[in-house]
Amino acid sequence: MNIFDNQNMIISPSKGISLPLYKRTFLVLCALVVVLSVSFICSLKLGSVSVSWADVYAVIGFDMALNDATSTIYELRLPRIMGAISAGALMALSGYLLQTAARNALADPGVLGLSDGAALSVIVLYVVSLQVSLTTSIIASFFGVFVTALVVLWFVHKNLNGTFIVLVGIAVGAVLSAFSDMLLSSVTIEDMAFLMAFLSGSFLSLDLASASFLSIWMALIISVFLLLSRYINPLNFGYQHAMSLGVDAKKYYIFIIILAVFAMAPVIALVGSIGFIGLIATFLAKNIIGYRGTELGIVSMLLGAIMTLWADTLGRTLFAPIMINAGVFIALIGALFFIIMTRYIVRQ
Amino acid sequence: MKLITFVQGALLLSLSLQSVASETMMITDHAGNKVEILKHPKRIASLHVMSATSILLDVDAPIVGTSTYIKLPENKPYIRGGEEVFGIKFADTGYFNYGNKGSDIEQIKASKPDLIIGTVKYQKKIFDKLSKIAPTVLIQRYTPNIFDAYRDVATWVGKKDIFEHNYGLYQHKIARFKDKYADELLGKTFIYAVPRKGQAEIKIRQNSGIITQVLFDLGLTRPQFLKDTFAPDDAGGEISSELIESLDADWFFSTYTSQLGLGPKSIDVGFDDVAPGWQFALTAYQHNQFIRLNREQAYSPTFVSADYVLNALEQQILKNRK
Amino acid sequence: MFQHISLPSTLSRSLLRILPSYRFLGAILLLTLMLLLVALTHISIGARSIAWADIFQAIFAFDSQQFVHHIVIKQRLPRLVVAMACGAMLGLAGFSAQKMFQNPLVSSSTLGVSSGAVFFSLCAIYFFNVSENDIFIPAFIGAAVAGLFTLSMTEMMNRSSISKNLHIVLAGSLVSMLFSSLSSFLMQLDPLRFANVQDWLLGDISPADFTDLSRMYPLALLAIGILLTQGRSLDVMIMGEKQARSAGVNVTRTRHITLLCIFLLASLVVSIVGPIGFIGLVVPHISKLFVSEVGNKGAWLSMLIGGLLLSLSDLLARIVIAPKVLIVGGVSASIGSIFFLCLLYFMVRDKRVV
């Protein structure tokens, strides 16, 4: 049963439970889900080899006739698409959480140096050990992100001015990427070719298993986020307000950051360091629904997923047979966006 | 109903007969994977131009697609090594284009290969993905004796007899060459090194393709410095250009790339850049035993390139004898 | 008065107690000595061990038949000269930038200028088939574009008038990131073409750069000269724009000229050795330990310190994991970015700028 008034919409699935939503937010959510689905279908169709709509329809309808075209789509494109959507959503959520914690619209895993930290740990892992399995690289990535987050937090814990946090993050990221560059250029590693591609964020070597893992991880993190959104929301108004609303702000700040770390670490281990998604997605989302609650997180996740999906699809289609890594595309758009949006920083 | 079952049965039977007729064999590739491949593949996808495509062209194997480089200045895809050695232009071949180092997997799949040849270095991570498309084998680019790698590839594409025939001719040629020019070659050392542009380094290629193979087969050995610095099976490495005096072997080989219209003198320019005064450090240069080879023509692992190297050496020897 | 942000204040205060004129002379002496030391060590380090006797002979009694002499004169010496010259250029550019913006965090790398130069050079190589030796002009255009971009972004951000000093560095980092990702994108389009420039991209000093330097040095001297002449006007501008105008200084013109020269020097260095960062950031701080930034003494000192610092970094790069060689750009980026981080921290802790 829905009751509409001017702006709000209250969904009451049953007596006693009601979920208030801004009408606008609801519309936007619906629209984005539609866009995502359409993008999903288009990405199935687009690629270096042309397939027909009938084939796409067959794959979606699970009608696995398994001719060449459908297996192309299923084996080669589907993992990438699933991976891109999950990675985009996770990175966007991570960005949103970091922005809530830092109270600054410029916070993002890439900007704060977290993805550089993860990348460095993975590189060190490849240098040190001969056989690198999936689990070890994910563990290394977690380690890298955690340590970097700790370092950045230590620098800024006395002064939580937004610009300062971002600058410290950039500086820390610069240090870490300088070390990565030095390491890469002076040591000959066996999987060097793979590492170079990996560092700029590529969905090429993603297989169905890893992609499924990412999707499941995404579902997990989203559920945790939604369940605890009641506590995260007040933090948007700042430390004092949150305390006055009865929320133990400090504890939840730490929790938010931990959640953000958990969201992004597997992505970097599997796909490489892609940054900026959180930045762009959250900025766009804010401009669309103009509100800073949990819905913003959901909207930015959808936007992040759509963006990353298109970055990967365009990267493998535009210049075929030359493949451009998705990460490079996103970094490009991200940096541009970053520049355009700085004029809006003050309104934050 | 019965008709349908009969047709299905006949279909199944003919299919199984077909699999018996097109025989397969079990082989181990250079990465240690055990792969079941056809004995005579008809559609071969090659993911490395210099190492694999050239061999396939040399034995006349049925190629369905290959990875390519971009040729400047026309910015068109081309078969590096293939074009210079065999005169084959990519546009005339009708092969599928897999991009740089075989990065476009969709094209690989679309070309419907029955054998995929990749390299350990570049395709190790996507080996499983490729195996789903067709039986995939990975080759090591620098095996200590390059003819071993050649033999393997030839066997895997069902052209082993062609290889053995050509190899026999080659060995005959080598033996005659050794006799004829024993004065210049007996007990002598050689080195193959390239100046590394923009750095003060020289890249030593110790076990690198046909060039070093031919020279080792001719009985030439490594100079003492290389014996001290690199293991016998090493592909080589970079050393500082200050040590160029230690590179003083009897015969000095270097290559220039023919892209962008550069000629043999670009080697000299390169060495001037990297190690000024090198002419005074290398006795090979002073005794006219400094040989400049065209990289794309000399480097591919084919018998054509082997001939090119032998001819270049022979010409220099004859010139010196006069 | 003028801001005196630097390393822990106790050190600078104790140094400041020494009389100004003695301080300057003392600094020059000390630094020249250190420079000599570094130079000598630099010449003696290399893959081939060369005795001191040979080195002296090579310098004073060059014998072209001996290859060892060629190594000293044609390889090691040029390398040293390039390191010192480029270091001096970067040092002066950084000093002038920090003086003009009155901001202890700016330098040609933190303003995104070097990244812009790199990107435009890559574009020239890829689209116009320019050879790797002639990239000065695209580098200069790129440096100017990136720098102006940063400045206009700062203007936009400054409307809020909160933490102005941090804004320009933030804008610079963003512009730098933008051009880096553009460069990565370009390189992916044709990996073979860019195989040669991988090391240049990181910032690397090799003897071959000396030929580039010997072509470009007139331009460098011009830029240095002009910057030195602007010193007076910049001094007056420290007091503030209005005061400077009433004192008769053409503020806009000074700004334009200084910026142009900074871009020039930065793009020269990029076209010779590649984007070496943070030298311009660190040098002015060290120079402020000895002399104030008013007057041209700081400028001369910065050039000296810059040359010293870059040669020292190059030396370190060659020794640290001998016999392997690190790339100078990587070493200076690592050390410099750590320095940058500490600077940020101290600045905010002492509540200087925020």
Short mmCIF file of C-alpha atoms in Angstrom, two decimals, chain C residues 14 132 179 214 259 342:
data_model
loop_
_atom_site.label_atom_id
_atom_site.label_comp_id
_atom_site.label_asym_id
_atom_site.label_seq_id
_atom_site.Cartn_x
_atom_site.Cartn_y
_atom_site.Cartn_z
CA SER C 14 69.87 28.19 16.02
CA GLU C 132 62.33 11.39 -29.00
CA PHE C 179 47.50 13.74 -17.47
CA SER C 214 74.17 21.09 -24.92
CA LEU C 259 55.19 31.60 -14.56
CA CYS C 342 55.93 15.34 6.61
#
